Coordinates of C-alpha atoms (C1' of nucleotides) in Angstrom, one line a residue:
Chain I
M1485 CA 76.7 -5.0 172.2
S1486 CA 80.2 -4.3 173.3
H1487 CA 82.6 -2.3 171.3
V1488 CA 86.3 -1.9 171.5
R1489 CA 87.5 1.7 171.0
S1490 CA 90.3 2.1 168.5
I1491 CA 93.8 2.6 169.9
R1492 CA 94.1 5.7 167.8
S1493 CA 91.2 7.4 169.3
R1494 CA 92.3 6.6 172.8
I1495 CA 95.8 7.9 172.2
H1496 CA 94.3 11.0 170.5
D1497 CA 92.4 11.7 173.7
L1498 CA 95.6 11.2 175.8
I1499 CA 97.4 13.8 173.7
E1500 CA 94.5 16.2 173.9
E1501 CA 94.6 15.8 177.6
A1502 CA 98.4 16.5 177.7
W1503 CA 97.9 19.5 175.5
A1504 CA 95.3 20.9 177.9
G1505 CA 97.6 20.2 180.8
A1506 CA 100.5 21.9 179.2
T1507 CA 98.4 24.9 178.5
T1508 CA 97.1 25.1 182.0
S1509 CA 100.6 24.8 183.5
G1510 CA 101.9 27.5 181.2
A1511 CA 104.3 25.2 179.3
L1512 CA 102.5 26.0 176.1
P1513 CA 100.8 29.3 175.2
P1514 CA 97.0 29.3 174.9
I1515 CA 95.6 29.7 171.4
E1516 CA 92.2 30.8 170.1
A1517 CA 89.6 28.0 169.9
D1518 CA 89.2 28.5 166.1
A1519 CA 92.9 28.3 165.6
R1520 CA 93.1 24.8 167.1
P1521 CA 94.4 22.5 164.4
A1522 CA 93.3 19.0 163.7
F1523 CA 96.1 16.5 164.1
E1524 CA 96.7 13.0 163.0
I1525 CA 98.0 9.8 164.7
E1526 CA 99.6 7.4 162.3
R1527 CA 101.5 4.2 162.2
P1528 CA 105.0 5.0 161.0
A1529 CA 106.3 2.9 158.2
N1530 CA 109.7 2.9 159.9
P1531 CA 109.7 0.8 163.1
D1532 CA 112.4 3.1 164.5
H1533 CA 109.7 5.8 164.7
G1534 CA 107.7 3.8 167.2
D1535 CA 104.3 2.2 167.1
L1536 CA 102.4 5.5 166.7
A1537 CA 103.4 9.0 165.7
A1538 CA 101.5 12.3 166.2
N1539 CA 102.1 15.5 164.3
L1540 CA 100.4 17.8 166.7
A1541 CA 103.5 19.8 167.5
L1542 CA 104.0 20.5 163.7
K1543 CA 100.5 21.7 163.5
L1544 CA 100.8 23.9 166.5
A1545 CA 104.0 25.6 165.4
R1546 CA 102.3 28.3 163.3
P1547 CA 99.5 29.3 165.7
M1548 CA 101.8 29.2 168.7
R1549 CA 104.7 30.8 166.8
R1550 CA 107.2 28.5 168.4
S1551 CA 109.5 25.8 167.1
P1552 CA 107.8 22.4 166.6
L1553 CA 110.6 20.7 168.5
Q1554 CA 110.0 22.9 171.6
I1555 CA 106.3 22.3 171.5
A1556 CA 106.9 18.5 171.1
E1557 CA 109.1 18.5 174.1
A1558 CA 106.5 20.3 176.2
L1559 CA 103.8 17.9 175.0
A1560 CA 106.0 14.8 175.7
E1561 CA 106.6 16.0 179.2
A1562 CA 102.9 16.7 179.8
M1563 CA 102.0 13.3 178.4
A1564 CA 103.9 11.6 181.2
T1565 CA 101.7 13.2 183.8
V1566 CA 98.2 12.3 182.5
P1567 CA 96.5 9.3 184.1
S1568 CA 96.2 7.3 180.9
S1569 CA 99.9 7.6 180.2
M1570 CA 100.3 4.0 181.2
A1571 CA 99.2 3.1 177.7
L1572 CA 102.6 4.2 176.5
S1573 CA 106.0 2.7 177.4
E1574 CA 107.9 5.4 175.6
V1575 CA 107.4 8.9 174.1
T1576 CA 110.2 10.5 172.1
V1577 CA 110.5 13.6 170.1
A1578 CA 111.9 13.4 166.6
P1579 CA 112.7 16.1 164.2
P1580 CA 111.1 18.1 162.7
G1581 CA 108.7 17.7 165.6
F1582 CA 107.0 14.3 165.7
L1583 CA 105.9 12.7 168.9
N1584 CA 106.9 9.0 168.5
M1585 CA 105.2 6.6 170.9
R1586 CA 105.5 3.0 171.9
L1587 CA 102.5 1.1 173.3
S1588 CA 103.1 -0.7 176.6
P1589 CA 102.6 -4.4 176.4
R1590 CA 100.6 -4.3 179.7
W1591 CA 98.1 -1.9 178.2
L1592 CA 97.8 -4.0 175.0
E1593 CA 97.0 -7.0 177.2
G1594 CA 94.1 -5.2 178.7
L1595 CA 92.8 -4.4 175.2
L1596 CA 93.1 -8.0 174.2
D1597 CA 90.8 -8.8 177.1
E1598 CA 88.3 -6.4 175.8
A1599 CA 88.6 -7.6 172.3
R1600 CA 88.1 -11.2 173.3
A1601 CA 85.0 -10.3 175.3
A1602 CA 83.6 -8.4 172.3
G1603 CA 83.8 -11.6 170.2
D1604 CA 82.0 -11.0 166.9
D1605 CA 81.6 -7.4 167.8
F1606 CA 85.3 -6.8 167.9
G1607 CA 86.0 -4.4 165.1
R1608 CA 82.5 -2.8 165.3
V1609 CA 82.8 0.8 166.3
A1610 CA 80.6 2.6 168.7
Q1611 CA 79.0 5.6 167.0
A1612 CA 78.3 8.6 169.1
A1613 CA 75.7 9.8 166.6
P1614 CA 74.5 6.8 164.6
R1615 CA 72.8 7.8 161.3
H1616 CA 70.3 6.0 159.1
F1617 CA 71.6 5.7 155.6
N1618 CA 69.7 4.8 152.5
V1619 CA 72.1 3.2 150.0
E1620 CA 70.6 2.7 146.6
F1621 CA 72.6 0.6 144.2
V1622 CA 72.5 -1.8 141.2
S1623 CA 69.1 -0.5 140.2
A1624 CA 69.5 -2.0 136.7
N1625 CA 66.3 -2.0 134.7
P1626 CA 64.6 -5.4 134.6
T1627 CA 65.0 -5.9 130.9
G1628 CA 67.6 -8.7 131.1
P1629 CA 69.8 -10.6 133.5
L1630 CA 72.5 -8.7 135.4
H1631 CA 75.8 -8.7 133.4
V1632 CA 79.3 -8.2 134.6
G1633 CA 79.0 -4.5 134.1
N1634 CA 76.5 -4.4 137.0
A1635 CA 78.8 -6.5 139.2
R1636 CA 81.0 -3.7 140.5
G1637 CA 78.1 -1.6 141.6
A1638 CA 76.6 -4.6 143.4
F1639 CA 79.7 -5.4 145.3
V1640 CA 80.7 -1.8 146.0
G1641 CA 77.3 -1.0 147.3
D1642 CA 77.0 -4.0 149.5
L1643 CA 80.6 -3.6 150.9
L1644 CA 79.9 0.1 151.7
C1645 CA 76.7 -1.0 153.6
R1646 CA 78.6 -3.5 155.6
V1647 CA 81.3 -1.0 156.6
L1648 CA 78.7 1.6 157.5
E1649 CA 77.0 -0.9 159.7
G1650 CA 80.3 -1.9 161.2
A1651 CA 80.9 1.7 162.1
G1652 CA 77.6 1.8 164.0
H1653 CA 75.2 3.2 161.5
E1654 CA 71.9 1.8 160.4
V1655 CA 71.6 1.1 156.7
T1656 CA 68.7 0.4 154.3
R1657 CA 69.8 -1.3 151.1
E1658 CA 67.6 -0.3 148.2
Y1659 CA 67.1 -1.3 144.6
Y1660 CA 65.2 1.1 142.3
F1661 CA 63.9 -0.3 139.1
N1662 CA 62.2 1.3 136.1
D1663 CA 59.0 -0.5 135.3
A1664 CA 57.4 2.5 133.6
G1665 CA 59.6 3.4 130.6
L1666 CA 60.0 2.5 127.0
Q1667 CA 62.6 -0.1 127.7
I1668 CA 60.1 -2.3 129.5
R1669 CA 57.7 -1.9 126.6
N1670 CA 60.5 -3.0 124.2
L1671 CA 61.1 -6.1 126.3
G1672 CA 57.3 -6.9 126.0
A1673 CA 57.5 -6.4 122.2
S1674 CA 60.6 -8.6 122.0
V1675 CA 59.1 -11.4 123.9
T1676 CA 55.8 -11.1 122.0
A1677 CA 57.6 -11.3 118.7
R1678 CA 59.5 -14.4 119.7
K1679 CA 56.3 -16.0 121.0
L1680 CA 54.7 -15.3 117.6
G1681 CA 57.9 -16.5 115.8
E1682 CA 58.4 -13.1 114.3
A1683 CA 61.6 -11.1 114.0
I1684 CA 62.5 -9.0 117.0
P1685 CA 62.1 -5.3 116.4
E1686 CA 65.2 -3.2 115.7
D1687 CA 65.2 -1.5 119.1
G1688 CA 64.2 -4.7 120.9
Y1689 CA 66.2 -7.1 123.0
H1690 CA 68.0 -10.0 121.3
G1691 CA 69.6 -12.2 124.0
A1692 CA 68.9 -15.9 124.3
Y1693 CA 67.0 -15.1 127.5
V1694 CA 64.3 -13.5 125.4
D1695 CA 63.7 -16.9 123.8
D1696 CA 63.6 -18.4 127.2
L1697 CA 61.0 -15.8 128.4
A1698 CA 58.8 -16.6 125.3
N1699 CA 59.0 -20.3 126.0
E1700 CA 58.2 -19.8 129.7
L1701 CA 55.3 -17.4 129.1
P1702 CA 52.3 -19.0 130.9
D1703 CA 49.2 -19.7 128.8
D1704 CA 46.9 -17.7 131.0
V1705 CA 49.1 -14.6 130.6
W1706 CA 49.3 -15.1 126.8
E1707 CA 45.5 -15.5 126.7
A1708 CA 44.9 -12.4 128.7
A1709 CA 47.3 -10.5 126.4
N1710 CA 45.3 -11.5 123.4
E1711 CA 41.9 -10.6 124.7
E1712 CA 39.8 -8.1 122.8
G1713 CA 41.0 -4.6 123.7
A1714 CA 44.0 -5.8 125.7
D1715 CA 47.4 -4.1 125.1
R1716 CA 49.2 -7.3 124.2
E1717 CA 52.7 -6.1 124.5
A1718 CA 52.0 -4.3 127.8
V1719 CA 50.6 -7.5 129.3
V1720 CA 53.5 -9.5 128.2
A1721 CA 55.9 -6.8 129.4
D1722 CA 54.3 -6.8 132.9
W1723 CA 54.9 -10.5 133.2
A1724 CA 58.4 -10.5 131.7
Q1725 CA 59.6 -7.6 133.7
E1726 CA 58.6 -9.3 137.0
R1727 CA 60.1 -12.5 135.8
V1728 CA 63.4 -10.8 135.0
R1729 CA 63.4 -8.9 138.2
A1730 CA 63.0 -12.1 140.2
G1731 CA 66.0 -13.6 138.3
I1732 CA 68.0 -10.5 139.2
E1733 CA 67.2 -10.9 142.8
A1734 CA 68.3 -14.6 142.7
S1735 CA 71.6 -13.6 141.1
L1736 CA 72.2 -11.0 143.7
Q1737 CA 71.4 -13.5 146.4
R1738 CA 74.2 -15.7 145.0
L1739 CA 76.6 -12.7 145.4
G1740 CA 75.6 -12.5 149.0
V1741 CA 73.8 -9.2 148.3
H1742 CA 70.3 -8.7 149.6
F1743 CA 68.0 -5.7 149.4
D1744 CA 65.7 -4.4 152.1
V1745 CA 63.6 -2.4 149.6
W1746 CA 62.7 -2.9 146.0
K1747 CA 61.3 0.4 144.8
S1748 CA 59.5 0.7 141.5
E1749 CA 59.3 3.8 139.4
S1750 CA 55.6 3.4 138.8
S1751 CA 54.9 3.4 142.5
L1752 CA 56.4 6.9 142.7
H1753 CA 53.8 8.0 140.1
D1754 CA 51.0 6.0 141.7
E1755 CA 51.6 7.5 145.1
G1756 CA 51.8 11.0 143.7
W1757 CA 55.4 11.7 144.7
V1758 CA 56.3 12.9 141.2
S1759 CA 53.5 15.3 140.7
R1760 CA 53.7 16.6 144.3
S1761 CA 57.4 17.2 144.0
V1762 CA 57.1 19.1 140.8
E1763 CA 54.4 21.2 142.4
R1764 CA 56.7 21.8 145.3
L1765 CA 59.3 23.1 142.9
R1766 CA 56.7 25.2 141.1
D1767 CA 55.6 26.8 144.4
A1768 CA 59.3 27.6 145.1
G1769 CA 59.4 29.4 141.7
H1770 CA 61.7 26.9 139.9
I1771 CA 59.4 25.6 137.2
Y1772 CA 58.4 27.2 133.9
E1773 CA 56.7 26.2 130.7
E1774 CA 58.4 26.5 127.3
E1775 CA 57.8 25.0 123.9
G1776 CA 55.0 23.0 125.4
A1777 CA 57.3 21.3 127.9
T1778 CA 57.7 21.8 131.6
W1779 CA 61.2 22.8 132.8
F1780 CA 63.1 22.8 136.1
R1781 CA 65.4 25.8 136.3
S1782 CA 68.5 23.8 137.2
T1783 CA 70.7 26.6 135.9
A1784 CA 69.7 28.7 138.9
F1785 CA 71.7 26.2 141.0
G1786 CA 74.7 26.1 138.7
D1787 CA 73.8 23.4 136.1
D1788 CA 74.7 23.8 132.5
K1789 CA 71.2 23.9 131.3
D1790 CA 67.6 23.6 132.5
R1791 CA 66.0 20.2 132.5
V1792 CA 62.7 19.0 131.2
V1793 CA 60.4 17.3 133.7
Y1794 CA 57.2 16.9 131.5
R1795 CA 57.7 16.5 127.8
S1796 CA 55.6 18.4 125.4
G1797 CA 53.4 15.4 125.1
G1798 CA 52.8 15.6 128.8
Q1799 CA 54.7 12.4 129.7
P1800 CA 57.1 12.8 132.7
T1801 CA 60.8 12.3 132.1
Y1802 CA 63.0 9.9 134.0
F1803 CA 64.3 13.0 135.8
A1804 CA 60.8 13.8 137.0
S1805 CA 60.9 10.4 138.8
D1806 CA 64.3 11.2 140.3
I1807 CA 62.8 14.3 141.8
G1808 CA 59.8 12.4 143.2
Y1809 CA 62.1 9.7 144.5
V1810 CA 64.5 12.0 146.4
S1811 CA 61.5 13.5 148.3
E1812 CA 60.0 10.1 148.9
K1813 CA 63.3 8.8 150.3
F1814 CA 63.6 11.7 152.8
S1815 CA 60.0 11.2 153.8
R1816 CA 61.0 7.8 155.2
G1817 CA 63.3 9.5 157.7
F1818 CA 66.7 8.8 156.4
D1819 CA 69.6 11.0 157.6
K1820 CA 71.6 10.5 154.4
L1821 CA 71.0 9.2 150.9
I1822 CA 73.8 7.5 149.0
Y1823 CA 73.3 6.8 145.3
I1824 CA 75.8 4.4 143.8
W1825 CA 75.8 5.1 140.1
G1826 CA 78.0 4.1 137.1
A1827 CA 80.5 6.7 136.0
D1828 CA 78.4 7.3 132.9
H1829 CA 75.7 8.9 135.2
H1830 CA 77.9 11.7 136.4
G1831 CA 76.0 14.2 134.2
T1832 CA 72.8 13.6 136.2
V1833 CA 74.3 14.2 139.6
A1834 CA 74.0 18.0 139.5
R1835 CA 70.4 18.1 138.4
V1836 CA 69.1 15.7 141.1
R1837 CA 71.0 17.5 143.8
N1838 CA 69.8 20.8 142.5
A1839 CA 66.2 19.6 142.6
A1840 CA 66.7 18.5 146.2
E1841 CA 68.1 21.9 147.1
A1842 CA 65.3 23.7 145.3
M1843 CA 62.8 21.7 147.3
G1844 CA 64.4 22.7 150.5
L1845 CA 65.7 19.2 151.2
P1846 CA 69.1 18.8 152.9
V1847 CA 71.2 18.6 149.8
D1848 CA 74.4 18.0 151.8
E1849 CA 73.0 14.6 152.7
V1850 CA 72.4 13.6 149.1
E1851 CA 75.6 11.9 147.8
M1852 CA 76.2 10.3 144.5
L1853 CA 79.1 7.8 144.5
L1854 CA 80.3 7.1 141.0
V1855 CA 81.7 3.7 140.4
A1856 CA 84.2 3.6 137.6
W1857 CA 83.8 1.4 134.6
V1858 CA 85.1 -2.1 134.4
R1859 CA 86.4 -3.2 131.1
F1860 CA 86.1 -7.0 130.6
V1861 CA 88.5 -8.4 128.2
R1862 CA 89.0 -12.0 127.0
E1863 CA 92.3 -12.8 125.3
G1864 CA 92.9 -9.1 124.6
V1865 CA 89.5 -8.5 123.1
E1866 CA 87.0 -6.4 124.9
I1867 CA 83.7 -8.1 125.6
A1868 CA 80.9 -6.0 124.3
M1869 CA 78.2 -5.2 126.9
S1870 CA 75.0 -4.6 125.1
K1871 CA 71.7 -5.8 126.3
R1872 CA 70.2 -4.9 123.0
T1873 CA 72.4 -7.1 120.9
G1874 CA 72.3 -9.7 123.7
E1875 CA 76.1 -10.0 123.7
F1876 CA 77.1 -9.9 127.3
L1877 CA 78.6 -12.0 130.0
T1878 CA 76.2 -12.5 132.8
L1879 CA 77.0 -12.0 136.5
D1880 CA 76.2 -15.7 137.0
E1881 CA 78.8 -16.7 134.4
L1882 CA 81.4 -14.4 136.1
L1883 CA 80.8 -16.1 139.4
E1884 CA 81.0 -19.5 137.8
E1885 CA 84.5 -18.6 136.6
L1886 CA 85.8 -16.7 139.7
G1887 CA 83.8 -17.8 142.8
V1888 CA 82.1 -15.3 145.1
D1889 CA 85.0 -14.9 147.6
A1890 CA 87.6 -14.1 144.9
A1891 CA 85.2 -11.8 143.0
R1892 CA 84.3 -9.9 146.2
W1893 CA 87.9 -9.6 147.1
S1894 CA 88.9 -8.2 143.7
F1895 CA 86.3 -5.5 143.9
A1896 CA 86.8 -4.7 147.6
S1897 CA 90.5 -4.2 147.2
R1898 CA 90.2 -1.4 144.6
A1899 CA 89.0 2.1 145.1
A1900 CA 85.5 2.4 143.5
S1901 CA 86.7 5.5 141.5
S1902 CA 89.5 3.6 139.8
P1903 CA 88.7 2.3 136.4
I1904 CA 89.9 -1.3 136.1
D1905 CA 90.5 -3.9 133.4
V1906 CA 89.6 -7.5 134.0
D1907 CA 91.0 -10.1 131.7
L1908 CA 88.9 -13.1 132.3
E1909 CA 91.5 -15.6 131.2
L1910 CA 94.0 -13.9 133.5
A1911 CA 91.5 -13.6 136.3
K1912 CA 90.8 -17.3 136.2
K1913 CA 94.4 -18.1 136.3
Q1914 CA 95.0 -15.6 139.1
S1915 CA 92.0 -16.8 141.1
A1916 CA 94.2 -19.6 142.4
E1917 CA 96.8 -17.0 143.5
N1918 CA 94.3 -14.6 144.9
P1919 CA 95.3 -12.9 148.1
V1920 CA 91.9 -13.8 149.5
Y1921 CA 93.1 -17.4 150.0
Y1922 CA 96.1 -16.1 151.8
V1923 CA 93.9 -14.5 154.4
Q1924 CA 91.5 -17.4 154.6
Y1925 CA 94.5 -19.8 155.0
A1926 CA 95.7 -17.8 158.1
H1927 CA 92.2 -18.3 159.6
A1928 CA 92.1 -22.0 158.8
R1929 CA 95.6 -22.4 160.2
I1930 CA 94.5 -21.0 163.5
S1931 CA 91.5 -23.3 163.6
S1932 CA 93.8 -26.2 163.1
I1933 CA 96.1 -25.0 165.9
L1934 CA 93.1 -24.5 168.3
A1935 CA 91.9 -28.0 167.5
K1936 CA 95.3 -29.5 168.0
A1937 CA 95.6 -27.7 171.4
A1938 CA 92.1 -28.9 172.5
G1939 CA 93.1 -32.4 171.6
A1940 CA 96.2 -32.1 173.8
G1941 CA 94.2 -30.8 176.7
L1942 CA 95.5 -27.3 176.5
V1943 CA 93.2 -24.4 177.1
P1944 CA 93.5 -20.7 176.3
A1945 CA 94.5 -18.5 179.2
A1946 CA 91.6 -16.9 181.1
D1947 CA 93.2 -13.4 180.8
F1948 CA 96.1 -11.9 179.0
T1949 CA 98.2 -10.9 182.0
N1950 CA 101.9 -11.3 181.0
V1951 CA 101.1 -12.9 177.7
L1952 CA 102.9 -10.2 175.8
H1953 CA 105.5 -9.4 178.4
G1954 CA 109.0 -9.6 177.0
D1955 CA 107.8 -11.0 173.7
D1956 CA 108.2 -8.7 170.8
V1957 CA 106.8 -11.1 168.3
A1958 CA 103.6 -11.6 170.4
S1959 CA 103.3 -7.9 170.9
G1960 CA 103.6 -7.2 167.2
L1961 CA 100.8 -9.7 166.5
A1962 CA 98.7 -8.1 169.2
R1963 CA 99.2 -4.6 167.9
E1964 CA 98.2 -5.7 164.4
T1965 CA 95.2 -7.6 165.7
L1966 CA 94.0 -4.6 167.7
R1967 CA 94.2 -2.3 164.7
L1968 CA 90.8 -3.5 163.3
P1969 CA 88.5 -0.9 164.9
E1970 CA 90.7 1.8 163.3
V1971 CA 90.4 0.3 159.9
V1972 CA 86.6 0.2 160.2
E1973 CA 86.6 3.9 161.2
D1974 CA 88.6 4.8 158.2
G1975 CA 86.5 2.7 155.8
A1976 CA 83.3 4.3 157.0
R1977 CA 84.8 7.8 156.9
D1978 CA 86.2 7.4 153.4
E1979 CA 83.3 5.3 152.2
E1980 CA 85.8 2.8 150.8
T1981 CA 86.7 -0.8 151.6
H1982 CA 90.1 -1.4 150.2
G1983 CA 91.6 -0.5 153.6
I1984 CA 90.0 -3.6 155.0
T1985 CA 91.5 -5.9 152.4
T1986 CA 94.9 -4.4 152.9
Y1987 CA 94.5 -4.8 156.7
A1988 CA 93.4 -8.4 156.3
M1989 CA 96.5 -9.1 154.3
E1990 CA 98.8 -7.5 156.8
L1991 CA 97.2 -9.3 159.7
A1992 CA 97.5 -12.6 157.9
T1993 CA 101.2 -11.8 157.3
A1994 CA 101.7 -10.9 161.0
F1995 CA 100.1 -14.2 162.0
H1996 CA 102.2 -16.3 159.6
A1997 CA 105.3 -14.6 161.0
F1998 CA 104.2 -15.4 164.5
Y1999 CA 103.5 -19.0 163.5
R2000 CA 107.1 -19.2 162.1
D2001 CA 108.7 -17.8 165.2
R2002 CA 106.6 -19.0 168.1
R2003 CA 105.3 -22.5 168.8
V2004 CA 101.7 -22.3 170.1
V2005 CA 100.9 -25.9 171.0
D2006 CA 103.5 -27.2 173.5
V2007 CA 102.4 -29.7 176.1
D2008 CA 105.7 -29.2 178.0
D2009 CA 104.9 -25.6 178.6
P2010 CA 101.2 -25.3 179.2
Q2011 CA 101.4 -21.8 180.7
T2012 CA 103.0 -20.3 177.6
S2013 CA 100.7 -22.3 175.3
A2014 CA 97.7 -21.0 177.2
G2015 CA 98.7 -17.4 176.6
R2016 CA 99.5 -17.9 172.9
L2017 CA 96.3 -19.8 172.4
A2018 CA 94.4 -16.9 173.8
L2019 CA 96.3 -14.5 171.5
V2020 CA 95.8 -16.4 168.3
G2021 CA 92.1 -16.8 169.2
V2022 CA 91.7 -13.0 169.2
T2023 CA 93.7 -12.8 166.0
Q2024 CA 91.4 -15.3 164.4
A2025 CA 88.3 -13.3 165.5
A2026 CA 89.9 -10.2 163.9
L2027 CA 90.4 -12.1 160.6
R2028 CA 86.9 -13.5 160.7
N2029 CA 85.3 -10.2 161.5
A2030 CA 87.4 -8.4 158.8
L2031 CA 86.3 -11.1 156.2
A2032 CA 82.7 -10.7 157.4
L2033 CA 82.9 -7.0 156.7
L2034 CA 83.8 -8.0 153.1
G2035 CA 81.1 -10.6 152.9
I2036 CA 83.8 -13.3 152.5
S2037 CA 83.7 -16.7 154.2
A2038 CA 86.2 -17.7 156.9
P2039 CA 86.8 -21.4 156.5
E2040 CA 87.9 -23.6 159.4
S2041 CA 90.0 -25.7 157.1
M2042 CA 91.5 -25.5 153.6
Chain U
rG847 C1' 84.3 23.3 123.0
rC848 C1' 82.7 22.5 128.3
rC849 C1' 82.3 19.1 132.7
rC850 C1' 83.8 14.6 135.6
rC851 C1' 87.3 10.5 136.6
rC852 C1' 92.1 8.3 135.9
rG853 C1' 97.8 8.4 134.9
rU854 C1' 102.6 5.3 141.0
rA855 C1' 107.4 -1.2 139.8
rG856 C1' 106.9 -5.7 133.8
rC857 C1' 101.2 -6.5 135.2
rU858 C1' 97.0 -5.4 138.7
rC859 C1' 96.5 -1.8 142.3
rA860 C1' 97.3 0.7 147.6
rG861 C1' 99.3 5.2 149.6
rU862 C1' 95.8 11.7 148.6
rG863 C1' 100.0 16.9 153.4
rG864 C1' 104.4 14.0 157.1
rA865 C1' 110.1 11.1 158.3
rC866 C1' 114.3 6.6 153.1
rA867 C1' 107.3 5.5 148.0
rG868 C1' 104.3 0.0 149.3
rA869 C1' 101.5 -4.8 148.5
rG870 C1' 99.9 -8.8 145.4
rC871 C1' 101.1 -11.2 140.8
rA872 C1' 105.0 -12.2 137.3
rG873 C1' 110.7 -13.3 137.4
rC874 C1' 115.3 -15.3 140.1
rC875 C1' 117.6 -17.9 144.7
rG876 C1' 116.8 -20.7 149.2
rC877 C1' 113.5 -23.4 153.3
rC878 C1' 108.8 -29.1 154.7
rU879 C1' 111.4 -35.7 160.2
rU880 C1' 108.5 -30.3 164.1
rC881 C1' 101.1 -26.7 165.5
rU882 C1' 98.2 -26.8 157.6
rA883 C1' 104.4 -25.2 152.3
rA884 C1' 97.3 -22.1 149.9
rG885 C1' 103.3 -20.9 154.1
rC886 C1' 108.3 -18.5 155.3
rG887 C1' 113.1 -15.9 154.0
rG888 C1' 116.0 -13.3 150.3
rC889 C1' 116.9 -10.8 145.4
rC890 C1' 115.3 -8.1 141.0
rG891 C1' 112.2 -3.9 139.9
rG892 C1' 109.8 3.2 140.3
rU893 C1' 112.9 10.7 137.1
rC894 C1' 105.0 8.8 141.5
rG895 C1' 102.6 11.5 133.1
rC896 C1' 105.4 16.6 132.3
rA897 C1' 106.4 21.8 134.0
rG898 C1' 105.7 25.6 137.4
rG899 C1' 103.7 27.2 142.3
rU900 C1' 102.0 26.9 147.7
rU901 C1' 104.3 24.7 152.3
rC902 C1' 108.9 23.5 157.6
rG903 C1' 107.5 19.2 154.5
rA904 C1' 104.1 17.5 148.0
rA905 C1' 102.9 11.0 144.8
rU906 C1' 99.2 13.9 147.8
rC907 C1' 97.1 20.8 147.5
rC908 C1' 96.9 24.9 143.3
rU909 C1' 97.8 26.3 137.9
rG910 C1' 99.0 24.9 133.0
rC911 C1' 100.1 21.1 129.5
rC912 C1' 100.3 15.8 127.6
rG913 C1' 97.9 10.9 127.5
rG914 C1' 93.5 7.4 128.5
rG915 C1' 88.2 6.9 129.7
rG916 C1' 83.2 8.8 130.5
rG917 C1' 79.4 12.6 130.0
rC918 C1' 77.1 16.9 127.7
rG919 C1' 68.8 14.1 124.7
rC920 C1' 61.6 16.6 125.5
rC921 C1' 66.5 8.2 126.2
rA922 C1' 66.7 5.6 130.7

RNA sequence: GCCCCCGUAGCUCAGUGGACAGAGCAGCCGCCUUCUAAGCGGCCGGUCGCAGGUUCGAAUCCUGCCGGGGGCGCCA
């Protein structure tokens, strides 16, 4: 696999080198290692400030007790002397102490060569220390089909996994489902009642899918359920639960989301993870008995109150399973666990992390990412989301209305922590105007150009020498195209994906501008055509790879 | 009452320590005999919830307040 390092990290190295050089030569005073500030390299909004700007001099002003402008001058001078300085065509100092840089077209041409050679791997980032992540998401109980409320977690989780993989990490996608609790039993009771033509119990499930399950219940299961001594509702529940789970898996498949591991709560009990983990807590002195129940002293780790692990009847709580689960996950060798939960679970974050800490597990590697609520509204009226009343919009229905690409885009382009409102009538109307098509269109347009060129016997240049030389428009497109690795780095660092949608939009805009200003296919000028064909080829790969990170298709024609 | 999240343009959302605050949609005005007009150009639009503070620099960090949502079970 061949990666292309981000421009930002290369320039960062260049400036570090210049800093070291300026220190050695005495142009800048040495500072203590622990006073060394971190500094940023950014893309200035104002083009007059160059292609890149660094704020190192501003950061050094305090520890060096010198004016930032002086420091910036010294750094700029030192930058001219380091071997990699050929990357920059210009370095200027701007108040209050920014280093503004322009990238040399020649250097960018070399990067384009690398990017083309990387192909589908362009945009993937080499990871010095790759980690193995366990990302657990959706994890809805198999008591009914997935509804739109589950959609955001499914997309956010999958998108996060794709970005982590793009940044060089290994990821296991995991779905945890409760097959041991009261809710499953209620599902069994509901289906049984329907099968018998009786009224569904008050706390049962009422959706139309319950009728479907009753109708589909195989005769042999029903017979087994009715055998002497059999727990009829439990037998029906076992069958129904698996049936619903398989339906959930199929729905997720339609979203382009697949899971590596389906983990059941009962397996944690069967394999002894729950009891062993509670014993581990007890050995560490964090378990006590009171009022007949068994408690975890969560308050010792800053929680509001202690938490029950075994009820006074002896049954384990859901929290007990969480404790067993976190140990079980680490036993599989993951470096980091990410739980993607709905915002309504924030109250359980502390207790699970506290239990991990109490068991001596690396609590800093246990992260809960809370996904904000989505309110679905139709014509101004909120759609109730209750599995119990059976009034909900399913995930499949949402996809029917929106389409996978548009749905993925709409969730990818917003921070997971932001609560959002989706008016379905509006969403349907806007799906035709969705920015996702703008990006796909740029990709398809390039396909069309490449096909046209091939038909005219034009071939892309073998290398990028002089392709950008003297052409600001081409250089602009190249800079934008070569920004992808940076965007992936940011996404993995922030565990967010909306940077990628923003980038995809900006790259599409840059391409459309190039299309307007530069003719690619020109049989009268095969040399120029060859260069531009090579350039838009890399741009197309960047678009395709960015869309792939989002799980969105890159059509050849529209 | 305590805890968490959110408050940026008419709408939906980016920007979370850097240089005059951005995009999409909506609205208005232009551009197809030329590689896909699902495109391009232009205009309109914001006391970044409010008030203090920290900083060379604050939409961004801190404190308080206002508004919206969520959570505080021997449910899951």
